[in-house]
């Protein structure tokens, strides 16, 4: 079958590819430690599961409104307003199956062929993939280790032009675990305001912050009308498989994004949305417990990686990823990741899975038990000892 030309422009997310490779090795009897996939290993808190079961029993098994159930949109508006310090109304909220469609729909709705989009690199691979898919021009801003993986502001200022139709930021970040500093967010906001450029703020890791206060660009003066907040339930409530996310955006754009929902998924599963209300309105202590646990794991993996030959690793301030520098091994990072999977039975991602500026790094997700993290570090040592010059 001949596929349409545009398919050649669509990228992928390597985490799912590596997961498939690891599963193949597992079927062959090999034991793998999974540090490739970005999902909490915790189970969804019990009250959220109970709410879903109750909703199913009460008959919430039919289509719902494309933008989401009014009561969930209300709950999200309240939650987003309180956590970002801005007034948010329910008609500014669009609920989607996972947060990923918000990226896809926002870029589809705002970017014409030839328009430029600024985005972080290394960054979540779907940004670049979808920019290319719609015929936009990806304008990567390298995140450099020397600046704690912050935005290179002087370069950013040089890259913004009349052609820039969207700026994408992500903090705390995937894959580096870096967090944008206040002064960086303020400068990005100043430029966005001056040139009236919308900002897609991917805040999915907002709760996974180990130092300092979270700052949303949407809360800065004049920014609410220019910001699309992307957030969801996957990470904070350990609900990756439920597929529940949302965007908060000006109502004019929300209507277009809703139309994209009508044209694609129709709506998000109704009983899942009712469970989402329970998540937002219920006891938040499981989130805090999970984040506290992740902080301990972060320290374990950072210290362990820094003790391995050829590896140096910063202590990230957010998310649940580390992005160790393996340049001393003098090999492409994809090759190192492959050897680690095949010889050490440790599944990790290579930095270039997140863009060209990720070369020389690996990405490890530490959303795994301390026992497994220690096991992975122990197994990596002999392989890296062999690879180190
Ligand atoms: C930066 C970033 N944004 C968005 C998402 C998408 O989350 P969801 O599972 O809700 O679609 C992810 C998932 O890995 C992510 O890392």
mmCIF file of C-alpha atoms and ligand atoms in Angstrom:
data_model
loop_
_atom_site.group_PDB
_atom_site.id
_atom_site.type_symbol
_atom_site.label_atom_id
_atom_site.label_comp_id
_atom_site.label_asym_id
_atom_site.label_seq_id
_atom_site.Cartn_x
_atom_site.Cartn_y
_atom_site.Cartn_z
ATOM 1 C CA UNK A 1 0.000 0.000 0.000
ATOM 2 C CA UNK A 2 1.356 3.474 -0.809
ATOM 3 C CA UNK A 3 1.178 5.653 2.273
ATOM 4 C CA UNK A 4 0.749 9.407 2.057
ATOM 5 C CA UNK A 5 3.917 11.508 1.815
ATOM 6 C CA UNK A 6 3.241 13.174 5.131
ATOM 7 C CA UNK A 7 3.889 9.878 6.918
ATOM 8 C CA UNK A 8 7.581 10.226 6.071
ATOM 9 C CA UNK A 9 7.620 13.354 8.238
ATOM 10 C CA UNK A 10 6.146 11.727 11.319
ATOM 11 C CA UNK A 11 8.657 10.623 13.942
ATOM 12 C CA UNK A 12 8.235 8.318 16.903
ATOM 13 C CA UNK A 13 8.898 7.868 20.591
ATOM 14 C CA UNK A 14 11.801 5.459 21.034
ATOM 15 C CA UNK A 15 10.739 4.500 24.570
ATOM 16 C CA UNK A 16 8.007 2.349 23.069
ATOM 17 C CA UNK A 17 10.449 0.767 20.581
ATOM 18 C CA UNK A 18 12.955 -0.096 23.297
ATOM 19 C CA UNK A 19 10.154 -1.459 25.457
ATOM 20 C CA UNK A 20 9.194 -3.771 22.588
ATOM 21 C CA UNK A 21 12.838 -4.870 22.136
ATOM 22 C CA UNK A 22 13.156 -5.514 25.873
ATOM 23 C CA UNK A 23 9.941 -7.544 25.887
ATOM 24 C CA UNK A 24 11.304 -9.685 23.027
ATOM 25 C CA UNK A 25 14.438 -10.419 25.069
ATOM 26 C CA UNK A 26 12.223 -11.254 28.047
ATOM 27 C CA UNK A 27 10.253 -13.734 25.974
ATOM 28 C CA UNK A 28 13.600 -15.369 25.166
ATOM 29 C CA UNK A 29 14.155 -15.831 28.903
ATOM 30 C CA UNK A 30 16.403 -12.815 29.590
ATOM 31 C CA UNK A 31 15.700 -10.727 32.677
ATOM 32 C CA UNK A 32 15.600 -6.989 31.957
ATOM 33 C CA UNK A 33 15.566 -4.002 34.312
ATOM 34 C CA UNK A 34 13.298 -1.413 32.732
ATOM 35 C CA UNK A 35 14.673 2.104 32.959
ATOM 36 C CA UNK A 36 13.421 3.181 29.539
ATOM 37 C CA UNK A 37 9.774 3.977 30.024
ATOM 38 C CA UNK A 38 8.517 7.130 31.693
ATOM 39 C CA UNK A 39 5.805 5.905 33.979
ATOM 40 C CA UNK A 40 5.503 5.616 37.743
ATOM 41 C CA UNK A 41 5.788 2.022 38.958
ATOM 42 C CA UNK A 42 3.212 2.801 41.677
ATOM 43 C CA UNK A 43 -0.322 1.552 41.316
ATOM 44 C CA UNK A 44 -3.145 4.059 40.801
ATOM 45 C CA UNK A 45 -4.430 5.040 44.279
ATOM 46 C CA UNK A 46 -7.308 2.835 45.430
ATOM 47 C CA UNK A 47 -10.015 5.573 45.714
ATOM 48 C CA UNK A 48 -9.472 6.486 42.048
ATOM 49 C CA UNK A 49 -9.927 2.868 40.990
ATOM 50 C CA UNK A 50 -13.008 2.610 43.218
ATOM 51 C CA UNK A 51 -14.505 5.702 41.551
ATOM 52 C CA UNK A 52 -13.987 4.146 38.108
ATOM 53 C CA UNK A 53 -15.646 0.887 39.175
ATOM 54 C CA UNK A 54 -18.540 2.786 40.673
ATOM 55 C CA UNK A 55 -18.893 4.857 37.491
ATOM 56 C CA UNK A 56 -18.993 1.701 35.361
ATOM 57 C CA UNK A 57 -21.657 0.190 37.601
ATOM 58 C CA UNK A 58 -23.663 3.407 37.420
ATOM 59 C CA UNK A 59 -23.695 3.174 33.613
ATOM 60 C CA UNK A 60 -21.033 5.744 32.650
ATOM 61 C CA UNK A 61 -20.257 3.655 29.600
ATOM 62 C CA UNK A 62 -21.516 5.915 26.812
ATOM 63 C CA UNK A 63 -20.271 8.829 24.702
ATOM 64 C CA UNK A 64 -19.793 12.115 26.494
ATOM 65 C CA UNK A 65 -19.229 15.707 25.309
ATOM 66 C CA UNK A 66 -16.121 16.057 23.121
ATOM 67 C CA UNK A 67 -14.476 18.693 25.314
ATOM 68 C CA UNK A 68 -14.984 16.555 28.417
ATOM 69 C CA UNK A 69 -17.656 16.113 31.092
ATOM 70 C CA UNK A 70 -18.685 19.526 32.473
ATOM 71 C CA UNK A 71 -18.024 18.373 36.054
ATOM 72 C CA UNK A 72 -14.473 17.264 35.225
ATOM 73 C CA UNK A 73 -13.793 20.481 33.281
ATOM 74 C CA UNK A 74 -14.988 22.419 36.347
ATOM 75 C CA UNK A 75 -12.725 20.376 38.640
ATOM 76 C CA UNK A 76 -9.727 20.880 36.325
ATOM 77 C CA UNK A 77 -10.441 24.626 36.074
ATOM 78 C CA UNK A 78 -10.476 24.910 39.869
ATOM 79 C CA UNK A 79 -7.340 22.782 40.270
ATOM 80 C CA UNK A 80 -5.410 24.637 37.550
ATOM 81 C CA UNK A 81 -6.520 28.022 38.868
ATOM 82 C CA UNK A 82 -5.361 27.212 42.390
ATOM 83 C CA UNK A 83 -2.065 25.601 41.389
ATOM 84 C CA UNK A 84 -1.071 28.374 38.937
ATOM 85 C CA UNK A 85 -2.632 31.339 40.705
ATOM 86 C CA UNK A 86 -4.847 32.385 37.786
ATOM 87 C CA UNK A 87 -8.595 32.454 37.207
ATOM 88 C CA UNK A 88 -9.591 29.530 34.962
ATOM 89 C CA UNK A 89 -13.077 28.738 33.704
ATOM 90 C CA UNK A 90 -14.386 25.351 32.578
ATOM 91 C CA UNK A 91 -14.801 26.486 28.961
ATOM 92 C CA UNK A 92 -11.023 26.971 28.782
ATOM 93 C CA UNK A 93 -10.466 23.265 29.499
ATOM 94 C CA UNK A 94 -10.386 20.464 26.913
ATOM 95 C CA UNK A 95 -10.124 16.895 28.207
ATOM 96 C CA UNK A 96 -8.291 14.365 26.012
ATOM 97 C CA UNK A 97 -7.280 10.677 26.143
ATOM 98 C CA UNK A 98 -3.869 11.347 27.757
ATOM 99 C CA UNK A 99 -2.074 14.674 27.542
ATOM 100 C CA UNK A 100 -0.253 13.830 24.324
ATOM 101 C CA UNK A 101 -3.179 14.778 22.044
ATOM 102 C CA UNK A 102 -2.946 18.324 23.420
ATOM 103 C CA UNK A 103 0.486 18.602 21.772
ATOM 104 C CA UNK A 104 -0.792 17.177 18.534
ATOM 105 C CA UNK A 105 -3.964 19.282 18.457
ATOM 106 C CA UNK A 106 -2.296 22.533 19.513
ATOM 107 C CA UNK A 107 0.362 22.271 16.829
ATOM 108 C CA UNK A 108 -2.237 21.216 14.243
ATOM 109 C CA UNK A 109 -4.462 24.159 15.179
ATOM 110 C CA UNK A 110 -1.776 26.868 15.316
ATOM 111 C CA UNK A 111 0.988 26.037 12.843
ATOM 112 C CA UNK A 112 0.763 26.563 9.070
ATOM 113 C CA UNK A 113 3.255 25.036 6.610
ATOM 114 C CA UNK A 114 6.430 27.131 6.753
ATOM 115 C CA UNK A 115 5.713 28.541 10.232
ATOM 116 C CA UNK A 116 8.520 28.217 12.746
ATOM 117 C CA UNK A 117 8.123 26.556 16.119
ATOM 118 C CA UNK A 118 10.673 26.913 18.900
ATOM 119 C CA UNK A 119 11.090 23.863 21.139
ATOM 120 C CA UNK A 120 13.608 22.338 23.552
ATOM 121 C CA UNK A 121 16.201 19.852 22.287
ATOM 122 C CA UNK A 122 16.840 17.361 23.827
ATOM 123 C CA UNK A 123 13.107 17.330 24.437
ATOM 124 C CA UNK A 124 10.026 15.163 24.268
ATOM 125 C CA UNK A 125 10.347 13.699 20.732
ATOM 126 C CA UNK A 126 6.721 14.222 19.794
ATOM 127 C CA UNK A 127 7.140 18.025 19.618
ATOM 128 C CA UNK A 128 9.570 17.821 16.702
ATOM 129 C CA UNK A 129 7.677 14.950 15.105
ATOM 130 C CA UNK A 130 4.367 16.829 14.968
ATOM 131 C CA UNK A 131 5.957 20.132 13.901
ATOM 132 C CA UNK A 132 7.434 18.287 10.900
ATOM 133 C CA UNK A 133 4.184 16.436 10.255
ATOM 134 C CA UNK A 134 2.178 19.639 9.806
ATOM 135 C CA UNK A 135 4.879 21.124 7.537
ATOM 136 C CA UNK A 136 6.178 23.538 10.177
ATOM 137 C CA UNK A 137 9.842 24.388 10.595
ATOM 138 C CA UNK A 138 11.336 23.035 13.831
ATOM 139 C CA UNK A 139 13.658 25.544 15.515
ATOM 140 C CA UNK A 140 15.431 23.665 18.305
ATOM 141 C CA UNK A 141 16.845 25.456 21.333
ATOM 142 C CA UNK A 142 19.640 23.313 22.762
ATOM 143 C CA UNK A 143 19.421 22.573 26.479
ATOM 144 C CA UNK A 144 22.973 22.497 27.740
ATOM 145 C CA UNK A 145 24.287 20.565 30.679
ATOM 146 C CA UNK A 146 26.511 23.510 31.722
ATOM 147 C CA UNK A 147 23.386 25.573 32.481
ATOM 148 C CA UNK A 148 21.531 22.773 34.297
ATOM 149 C CA UNK A 149 19.754 22.039 30.996
ATOM 150 C CA UNK A 150 18.197 25.494 30.960
ATOM 151 C CA UNK A 151 17.023 27.412 27.882
ATOM 152 C CA UNK A 152 19.896 29.096 26.048
ATOM 153 C CA UNK A 153 18.336 32.577 26.274
ATOM 154 C CA UNK A 154 20.718 34.504 23.970
ATOM 155 C CA UNK A 155 20.212 31.871 21.283
ATOM 156 C CA UNK A 156 16.458 31.843 21.894
ATOM 157 C CA UNK A 157 16.360 35.609 21.380
ATOM 158 C CA UNK A 158 18.269 35.288 18.114
ATOM 159 C CA UNK A 159 15.969 32.516 16.882
ATOM 160 C CA UNK A 160 12.640 34.256 17.526
ATOM 161 C CA UNK A 161 11.381 35.916 14.349
ATOM 162 C CA UNK A 162 8.196 37.050 12.642
ATOM 163 C CA UNK A 163 7.876 33.477 11.433
ATOM 164 C CA UNK A 164 7.706 32.056 14.987
ATOM 165 C CA UNK A 165 4.124 30.898 15.522
ATOM 166 C CA UNK A 166 4.564 28.848 18.681
ATOM 167 C CA UNK A 167 7.050 28.416 21.522
ATOM 168 C CA UNK A 168 7.074 25.084 23.360
ATOM 169 C CA UNK A 169 8.523 24.849 26.852
ATOM 170 C CA UNK A 170 8.616 21.914 29.248
ATOM 171 C CA UNK A 171 9.501 22.248 32.916
ATOM 172 C CA UNK A 172 10.298 20.041 34.795
ATOM 173 C CA UNK A 173 11.729 18.466 31.681
ATOM 174 C CA UNK A 174 11.750 15.155 29.996
ATOM 175 C CA UNK A 175 14.462 13.866 29.317
ATOM 176 C CA UNK A 176 16.916 15.883 31.419
ATOM 177 C CA UNK A 177 14.998 16.359 34.680
ATOM 178 C CA UNK A 178 16.006 20.039 34.405
ATOM 179 C CA UNK A 179 13.771 22.849 35.639
ATOM 180 C CA UNK A 180 13.609 26.262 33.969
ATOM 181 C CA UNK A 181 14.652 29.068 36.287
ATOM 182 C CA UNK A 182 12.304 31.945 37.062
ATOM 183 C CA UNK A 183 14.463 34.413 35.121
ATOM 184 C CA UNK A 184 14.339 32.162 32.055
ATOM 185 C CA UNK A 185 10.561 31.772 32.217
ATOM 186 C CA UNK A 186 10.163 35.529 32.716
ATOM 187 C CA UNK A 187 12.316 36.315 29.687
ATOM 188 C CA UNK A 188 10.473 33.792 27.506
ATOM 189 C CA UNK A 189 7.197 35.391 28.631
ATOM 190 C CA UNK A 190 8.483 38.892 27.848
ATOM 191 C CA UNK A 191 9.371 37.881 24.307
ATOM 192 C CA UNK A 192 6.113 35.951 23.819
ATOM 193 C CA UNK A 193 4.147 39.029 24.966
ATOM 194 C CA UNK A 194 6.089 41.448 22.805
ATOM 195 C CA UNK A 195 5.606 39.419 19.618
ATOM 196 C CA UNK A 196 2.228 37.899 20.620
ATOM 197 C CA UNK A 197 3.523 34.334 20.228
ATOM 198 C CA UNK A 198 1.493 31.559 21.907
ATOM 199 C CA UNK A 199 3.343 29.304 24.352
ATOM 200 C CA UNK A 200 2.594 25.614 24.812
ATOM 201 C CA UNK A 201 3.683 24.967 28.413
ATOM 202 C CA UNK A 202 4.085 21.248 29.014
ATOM 203 C CA UNK A 203 3.631 21.006 32.775
ATOM 204 C CA UNK A 204 2.975 17.265 33.032
ATOM 205 C CA UNK A 205 5.796 16.872 35.610
ATOM 206 C CA UNK A 206 4.682 19.847 37.731
ATOM 207 C CA UNK A 207 4.290 17.764 40.884
ATOM 208 C CA UNK A 208 7.684 16.064 40.477
ATOM 209 C CA UNK A 209 9.764 18.946 41.763
ATOM 210 C CA UNK A 210 12.404 18.233 44.401
ATOM 211 C CA UNK A 211 13.651 21.758 45.085
ATOM 212 C CA UNK A 212 12.071 25.187 44.842
ATOM 213 C CA UNK A 213 8.559 26.305 43.903
ATOM 214 C CA UNK A 214 6.791 25.496 40.667
ATOM 215 C CA UNK A 215 6.308 28.479 38.377
ATOM 216 C CA UNK A 216 3.866 28.381 35.462
ATOM 217 C CA UNK A 217 4.429 30.829 32.626
ATOM 218 C CA UNK A 218 0.618 31.162 32.493
ATOM 219 C CA UNK A 219 0.694 32.971 35.847
ATOM 220 C CA UNK A 220 3.000 35.769 34.653
ATOM 221 C CA UNK A 221 1.393 39.112 33.726
ATOM 222 C CA UNK A 222 -0.379 39.076 30.382
ATOM 223 C CA UNK A 223 0.473 35.425 29.713
ATOM 224 C CA UNK A 224 -2.761 33.618 30.440
ATOM 225 C CA UNK A 225 -4.271 34.567 27.079
ATOM 226 C CA UNK A 226 -1.153 33.383 25.267
ATOM 227 C CA UNK A 227 -0.615 30.084 27.059
ATOM 228 C CA UNK A 228 -1.804 26.560 26.467
ATOM 229 C CA UNK A 229 -1.118 24.550 29.627
ATOM 230 C CA UNK A 230 -0.660 20.834 28.999
ATOM 231 C CA UNK A 231 -1.214 18.650 32.051
ATOM 232 C CA UNK A 232 -2.791 15.354 32.971
ATOM 233 C CA UNK A 233 -3.208 12.439 35.310
ATOM 234 C CA UNK A 234 -0.673 9.960 33.878
ATOM 235 C CA UNK A 235 2.302 10.892 36.012
ATOM 236 C CA UNK A 236 0.893 12.568 39.151
ATOM 237 C CA UNK A 237 -1.684 9.876 39.874
ATOM 238 C CA UNK A 238 0.154 6.931 38.287
ATOM 239 C CA UNK A 239 -2.573 6.648 35.626
ATOM 240 C CA UNK A 240 -0.558 6.228 32.403
ATOM 241 C CA UNK A 241 -2.725 3.382 31.094
ATOM 242 C CA UNK A 242 -6.011 5.151 31.788
ATOM 243 C CA UNK A 243 -5.327 7.815 29.146
ATOM 244 C CA UNK A 244 -6.541 11.009 30.770
ATOM 245 C CA UNK A 245 -5.067 14.439 30.148
ATOM 246 C CA UNK A 246 -6.111 17.982 29.354
ATOM 247 C CA UNK A 247 -5.219 21.372 27.994
ATOM 248 C CA UNK A 248 -6.115 24.752 29.464
ATOM 249 C CA UNK A 249 -6.223 27.445 26.791
ATOM 250 C CA UNK A 250 -8.097 30.550 25.623
ATOM 251 C CA UNK A 251 -11.697 29.672 24.714
ATOM 252 C CA UNK A 252 -11.221 30.577 21.024
ATOM 253 C CA UNK A 253 -8.550 27.922 20.695
ATOM 254 C CA UNK A 254 -10.448 25.470 22.933
ATOM 255 C CA UNK A 255 -13.246 25.444 20.335
ATOM 256 C CA UNK A 256 -10.810 24.404 17.596
ATOM 257 C CA UNK A 257 -9.139 21.776 19.779
ATOM 258 C CA UNK A 258 -12.594 20.425 20.637
ATOM 259 C CA UNK A 259 -13.336 20.161 16.909
ATOM 260 C CA UNK A 260 -10.144 18.131 16.522
ATOM 261 C CA UNK A 261 -11.486 15.861 19.278
ATOM 262 C CA UNK A 262 -14.805 15.523 17.395
ATOM 263 C CA UNK A 263 -12.830 14.549 14.300
ATOM 264 C CA UNK A 264 -10.614 12.008 16.053
ATOM 265 C CA UNK A 265 -11.430 10.363 19.390
ATOM 266 C CA UNK A 266 -14.992 11.842 19.726
ATOM 267 C CA UNK A 267 -14.547 12.004 23.499
ATOM 268 C CA UNK A 268 -12.480 10.683 26.373
ATOM 269 C CA UNK A 269 -13.801 7.553 28.118
ATOM 270 C CA UNK A 270 -16.607 8.684 30.427
ATOM 271 C CA UNK A 271 -15.912 6.459 33.440
ATOM 272 C CA UNK A 272 -12.219 7.412 33.244
ATOM 273 C CA UNK A 273 -13.203 11.071 33.467
ATOM 274 C CA UNK A 274 -15.298 10.377 36.564
ATOM 275 C CA UNK A 275 -12.248 8.694 38.119
ATOM 276 C CA UNK A 276 -10.304 11.855 37.246
ATOM 277 C CA UNK A 277 -12.685 13.925 39.387
ATOM 278 C CA UNK A 278 -12.006 11.553 42.301
ATOM 279 C CA UNK A 279 -8.261 11.990 41.706
ATOM 280 C CA UNK A 280 -8.418 15.795 41.812
ATOM 281 C CA UNK A 281 -10.856 16.043 44.705
ATOM 282 C CA UNK A 282 -9.568 13.165 46.832
ATOM 283 C CA UNK A 283 -6.707 12.737 49.273
ATOM 284 C CA UNK A 284 -3.509 14.097 47.706
ATOM 285 C CA UNK A 285 -1.142 12.330 50.087
ATOM 286 C CA UNK A 286 -0.379 9.436 47.645
ATOM 287 C CA UNK A 287 1.094 12.030 45.259
ATOM 288 C CA UNK A 288 3.312 13.458 47.999
ATOM 289 C CA UNK A 289 4.391 9.953 49.074
ATOM 290 C CA UNK A 290 5.294 9.006 45.532
ATOM 291 C CA UNK A 291 7.316 12.196 45.030
ATOM 292 C CA UNK A 292 9.159 11.655 48.341
ATOM 293 C CA UNK A 293 10.025 8.125 47.258
ATOM 294 C CA UNK A 294 11.258 9.379 43.875
ATOM 295 C CA UNK A 295 13.566 11.874 45.561
ATOM 296 C CA UNK A 296 15.351 8.994 47.360
ATOM 297 C CA UNK A 297 15.618 7.060 44.117
ATOM 298 C CA UNK A 298 17.019 10.077 42.324
ATOM 299 C CA UNK A 299 19.809 10.331 44.869
ATOM 300 C CA UNK A 300 20.523 6.618 44.655
ATOM 301 C CA UNK A 301 20.802 6.604 40.875
ATOM 302 C CA UNK A 302 22.765 9.856 40.591
ATOM 303 C CA UNK A 303 25.330 8.717 43.172
ATOM 304 C CA UNK A 304 25.492 5.261 41.601
ATOM 305 C CA UNK A 305 25.969 6.605 38.070
ATOM 306 C CA UNK A 306 28.695 9.003 39.156
ATOM 307 C CA UNK A 307 30.620 6.044 40.563
ATOM 308 C CA UNK A 308 30.596 4.229 37.178
ATOM 309 C CA UNK A 309 33.481 4.529 34.705
ATOM 310 C CA UNK A 310 32.965 7.016 31.868
ATOM 311 C CA UNK A 311 29.751 8.456 33.352
ATOM 312 C CA UNK A 312 29.011 11.799 34.986
ATOM 313 C CA UNK A 313 25.537 12.788 36.065
ATOM 314 C CA UNK A 314 23.945 15.980 37.363
ATOM 315 C CA UNK A 315 21.384 15.823 40.155
ATOM 316 C CA UNK A 316 18.167 16.919 38.396
ATOM 317 C CA UNK A 317 15.626 19.056 40.222
ATOM 318 C CA UNK A 318 12.505 17.549 38.699
ATOM 319 C CA UNK A 319 10.631 14.796 36.801
ATOM 320 C CA UNK A 320 11.867 11.218 37.245
ATOM 321 C CA UNK A 321 14.675 11.035 34.736
ATOM 322 C CA UNK A 322 18.433 11.380 34.811
ATOM 323 C CA UNK A 323 20.452 12.333 31.755
ATOM 324 C CA UNK A 324 24.004 11.149 32.409
ATOM 325 C CA UNK A 325 26.883 12.342 30.258
ATOM 326 C CA UNK A 326 28.690 9.407 28.620
ATOM 327 C CA UNK A 327 30.890 11.399 26.235
ATOM 328 C CA UNK A 328 34.009 9.908 27.863
ATOM 329 C CA UNK A 329 33.041 6.531 26.364
ATOM 330 C CA UNK A 330 33.614 8.075 22.909
ATOM 331 C CA UNK A 331 30.829 6.151 21.194
ATOM 332 C CA UNK A 332 27.403 7.084 19.845
ATOM 333 C CA UNK A 333 24.911 6.995 22.708
ATOM 334 C CA UNK A 334 22.578 4.690 20.752
ATOM 335 C CA UNK A 335 25.346 2.078 20.571
ATOM 336 C CA UNK A 336 25.945 2.325 24.320
ATOM 337 C CA UNK A 337 22.227 1.903 25.046
ATOM 338 C CA UNK A 338 22.095 -1.141 22.768
ATOM 339 C CA UNK A 339 25.078 -2.791 24.495
ATOM 340 C CA UNK A 340 23.535 -2.077 27.908
ATOM 341 C CA UNK A 341 20.291 -3.751 26.852
ATOM 342 C CA UNK A 342 21.880 -6.768 25.203
ATOM 343 C CA UNK A 343 24.769 -7.402 27.580
ATOM 344 C CA UNK A 344 23.667 -5.949 30.911
ATOM 345 C CA UNK A 345 19.920 -6.516 30.528
ATOM 346 C CA UNK A 346 19.295 -2.864 31.387
ATOM 347 C CA UNK A 347 16.892 -0.975 29.109
ATOM 348 C CA UNK A 348 17.767 2.732 28.796
ATOM 349 C CA UNK A 349 17.283 5.320 26.061
ATOM 350 C CA UNK A 350 19.976 7.089 24.055
ATOM 351 C CA UNK A 351 20.116 10.882 24.192
ATOM 352 C CA UNK A 352 19.498 11.355 20.471
ATOM 353 C CA UNK A 353 16.060 9.734 20.895
ATOM 354 C CA UNK A 354 15.252 13.249 22.192
ATOM 355 C CA UNK A 355 16.903 15.196 19.402
ATOM 356 C CA UNK A 356 20.332 15.831 17.924
ATOM 357 C CA UNK A 357 21.574 17.786 20.958
ATOM 358 C CA UNK A 358 21.096 14.699 23.106
ATOM 359 C CA UNK A 359 24.202 13.015 21.649
ATOM 360 C CA UNK A 360 26.668 12.009 24.344
ATOM 361 C CA UNK A 361 23.956 11.280 26.928
ATOM 362 C CA UNK A 362 21.683 8.458 28.037
ATOM 363 C CA UNK A 363 18.264 8.791 29.595
ATOM 364 C CA UNK A 364 17.301 6.614 32.515
ATOM 365 C CA UNK A 365 13.910 6.694 34.157
ATOM 366 C CA UNK A 366 14.208 6.043 37.883
ATOM 367 C CA UNK A 367 10.526 5.214 38.244
ATOM 368 C CA UNK A 368 11.585 1.793 39.454
ATOM 369 C CA UNK A 369 12.292 0.238 42.869
ATOM 370 C CA UNK A 370 15.551 0.968 44.710
ATOM 371 C CA UNK A 371 16.349 -2.749 44.479
ATOM 372 C CA UNK A 372 16.016 -2.670 40.694
ATOM 373 C CA UNK A 373 17.990 0.569 40.394
ATOM 374 C CA UNK A 374 20.833 -0.981 42.409
ATOM 375 C CA UNK A 375 20.642 -4.123 40.306
ATOM 376 C CA UNK A 376 20.847 -2.051 37.097
ATOM 377 C CA UNK A 377 23.856 -0.094 38.372
ATOM 378 C CA UNK A 378 25.600 -3.311 39.376
ATOM 379 C CA UNK A 379 25.032 -4.856 35.960
ATOM 380 C CA UNK A 380 26.109 -1.750 34.073
ATOM 381 C CA UNK A 381 29.501 -1.580 35.793
ATOM 382 C CA UNK A 382 31.323 -4.477 34.054
ATOM 383 C CA UNK A 383 29.939 -3.448 30.640
ATOM 384 C CA UNK A 384 31.033 0.169 31.091
ATOM 385 C CA UNK A 385 34.418 -0.918 32.451
ATOM 386 C CA UNK A 386 34.923 -2.722 29.188
ATOM 387 C CA UNK A 387 33.714 0.223 27.055
ATOM 388 C CA UNK A 388 35.683 2.900 28.940
ATOM 389 C CA UNK A 389 38.928 3.827 27.181
HETATM 390 C C1 LIG B 1 7.050 15.838 28.545
HETATM 391 C C2 LIG B 1 5.854 14.979 28.389
HETATM 392 N N1 LIG B 1 4.695 15.549 28.030
HETATM 393 C C3 LIG B 1 3.587 14.811 27.857
HETATM 394 C C4 LIG B 1 3.576 13.468 28.046
HETATM 395 C C5 LIG B 1 2.318 12.688 27.737
HETATM 396 O O1 LIG B 1 1.650 12.197 28.796
HETATM 397 P P1 LIG B 1 0.333 11.297 28.603
HETATM 398 O O2 LIG B 1 0.716 9.903 28.999
HETATM 399 O O3 LIG B 1 -0.662 11.889 29.549
HETATM 400 O O4 LIG B 1 -0.122 11.376 27.206
HETATM 401 C C6 LIG B 1 4.750 12.828 28.439
HETATM 402 C C7 LIG B 1 4.781 11.363 28.613
HETATM 403 O O5 LIG B 1 5.784 10.719 28.706
HETATM 404 C C8 LIG B 1 5.920 13.610 28.621
HETATM 405 O O6 LIG B 1 7.077 13.057 29.003
#
